[in-house]
Amino acid sequence: MAEENISLTVNGRAQSVRADPRTPLLYVLRNDLQLNGPKFGCGLSQCGACTVILGGNAIRSCVTPLKSVSAKSVTTLEGLGSVKKMHPIQKAFLDEQAAQCGYCINGMIMTTKALLDKTPKPTDSQIKQALAGNLCRCGTHSRIIKAVKRAARMKKEGPA
């Protein structure tokens, strides 16, 4: 298929890229828009490293064709906050030292964002179920769960 001009909204900003509409969203985010929060992990929607928020849902950008996101809002890790002004979820993950190698953290944080937007006070079971599709090889699962709980408390109380 030939390349087309495709418009999309990423992190609240209108963007236009020239690409094959079948191109995975992840490639456009990383290569064309230089957004490096979402990572290439498996390319098969099985690890969660490429997770972004689309229409309020955590989705795998490695298998999402660019044409399917036109006219929808995409949020990446960069759209949540920055080093200078962290989102409460990012701060909670930092405070709990939830990352070891950090490769999975994009997916964990973005999945947490989608979860807390829908379920502000999740149970341990709901947290584990939501994060089940995100692989972490370093074994920081207990700290990740603590970070999600801390983020839920911070969201309820407001940022510090």
CSV table of C-alpha atoms in Angstrom, one decimal, residues 15-122:
chain,number,residue,atom,x,y,z
A,15,GLN,CA,0.4,15.5,14.3
A,16,SER,CA,0.7,14.6,10.6
A,17,VAL,CA,2.9,11.8,9.3
A,18,ARG,CA,3.4,10.4,5.9
A,19,ALA,CA,3.3,6.6,6.2
A,20,ASP,CA,1.7,3.4,5.0
A,21,PRO,CA,-1.6,3.2,6.9
A,22,ARG,CA,-0.7,-0.4,7.9
A,23,THR,CA,2.4,0.7,9.7
A,24,PRO,CA,2.3,-0.1,13.4
A,25,LEU,CA,1.6,2.9,15.6
A,26,LEU,CA,4.7,2.1,17.6
A,27,TYR,CA,7.0,2.7,14.7
A,28,VAL,CA,5.5,6.1,14.0
A,29,LEU,CA,5.6,7.1,17.6
A,30,ARG,CA,9.3,6.2,17.9
A,31,ASN,CA,10.7,6.9,14.5
A,32,ASP,CA,8.7,9.8,13.2
A,33,LEU,CA,7.6,11.6,16.4
A,34,GLN,CA,10.7,10.6,18.5
A,35,LEU,CA,8.7,9.4,21.5
A,36,ASN,CA,10.7,6.8,23.2
A,37,GLY,CA,8.4,5.9,26.2
A,38,PRO,CA,6.8,3.0,24.3
A,39,LYS,CA,9.3,0.3,23.7
A,40,PHE,CA,9.6,-2.5,21.1
A,41,GLY,CA,9.5,-5.7,23.1
A,42,CYS,CA,8.0,-8.7,21.3
A,43,GLY,CA,6.1,-7.2,18.3
A,44,LEU,CA,3.3,-9.6,19.0
A,45,SER,CA,1.2,-7.8,21.7
A,46,GLN,CA,2.4,-10.2,24.4
A,47,CYS,CA,4.8,-8.2,26.6
A,48,GLY,CA,3.2,-4.8,27.1
A,49,ALA,CA,6.4,-2.7,26.6
A,50,CYS,CA,4.7,-0.7,23.7
A,51,THR,CA,1.5,0.2,25.7
A,52,VAL,CA,-0.1,3.5,25.0
A,53,ILE,CA,-3.5,4.9,25.9
A,54,LEU,CA,-6.1,5.1,23.1
A,55,GLY,CA,-9.6,6.3,23.9
A,56,GLY,CA,-9.1,5.6,27.6
A,57,ASN,CA,-7.8,2.0,27.0
A,58,ALA,CA,-4.4,0.6,27.3
A,59,ILE,CA,-3.5,-0.8,23.9
A,60,ARG,CA,-0.5,-2.4,22.3
A,61,SER,CA,1.0,0.0,19.8
A,62,CYS,CA,3.2,-2.7,18.1
A,63,VAL,CA,0.1,-4.3,16.5
A,64,THR,CA,-2.1,-1.3,16.1
A,65,PRO,CA,-2.2,-0.1,12.5
A,66,LEU,CA,-1.7,3.7,12.1
A,67,LYS,CA,-5.0,3.9,10.2
A,68,SER,CA,-7.0,2.7,13.2
A,69,VAL,CA,-5.9,5.7,15.4
A,70,SER,CA,-6.9,8.5,13.0
A,71,ALA,CA,-9.3,10.9,14.7
A,72,LYS,CA,-8.5,9.3,18.2
A,73,SER,CA,-6.3,10.7,20.9
A,74,VAL,CA,-3.1,8.7,21.8
A,75,THR,CA,-1.3,9.3,25.1
A,76,THR,CA,2.2,8.0,25.6
A,77,LEU,CA,4.4,8.0,28.7
A,78,GLU,CA,5.7,11.4,27.6
A,79,GLY,CA,2.2,12.8,27.7
A,80,LEU,CA,1.7,11.9,31.3
A,81,GLY,CA,4.5,14.0,32.7
A,82,SER,CA,8.1,14.9,32.7
A,83,VAL,CA,11.1,14.6,35.0
A,84,LYS,CA,10.4,18.2,36.2
A,85,LYS,CA,6.6,17.6,36.6
A,86,MET,CA,5.8,14.0,37.1
A,87,HIS,CA,2.4,12.5,36.9
A,88,PRO,CA,1.4,10.9,40.3
A,89,ILE,CA,1.7,7.5,38.8
A,90,GLN,CA,5.2,8.2,37.6
A,91,LYS,CA,6.1,9.6,41.0
A,92,ALA,CA,4.6,6.5,42.8
A,93,PHE,CA,6.7,4.2,40.6
A,94,LEU,CA,9.8,6.2,41.4
A,95,ASP,CA,9.0,6.4,45.1
A,96,GLU,CA,8.5,2.6,45.3
A,97,GLN,CA,11.6,1.9,43.2
A,98,ALA,CA,9.5,-0.2,41.0
A,99,ALA,CA,11.9,-0.4,38.1
A,100,GLN,CA,15.0,-2.5,38.0
A,101,CYS,CA,16.1,-2.6,34.3
A,102,GLY,CA,13.1,-0.4,33.5
A,103,TYR,CA,12.2,-1.9,30.1
A,104,CYS,CA,8.7,-2.9,31.3
A,105,ILE,CA,7.9,0.3,33.1
A,106,ASN,CA,6.3,2.1,30.2
A,107,GLY,CA,3.7,-0.6,29.9
A,108,MET,CA,3.2,-0.9,33.6
A,109,ILE,CA,2.6,2.8,34.0
A,110,MET,CA,0.4,3.2,31.0
A,111,THR,CA,-1.7,0.1,32.1
A,112,THR,CA,-1.9,1.5,35.6
A,113,LYS,CA,-3.2,4.9,34.2
A,114,ALA,CA,-6.0,3.1,32.3
A,115,LEU,CA,-6.8,1.0,35.3
A,116,LEU,CA,-7.0,3.9,37.8
A,117,ASP,CA,-9.0,6.1,35.4
A,118,LYS,CA,-11.7,3.3,35.4
A,119,THR,CA,-11.2,1.9,38.9
A,120,PRO,CA,-9.8,4.5,41.3
A,121,LYS,CA,-9.6,2.1,44.2
A,122,PRO,CA,-8.6,-1.2,42.7
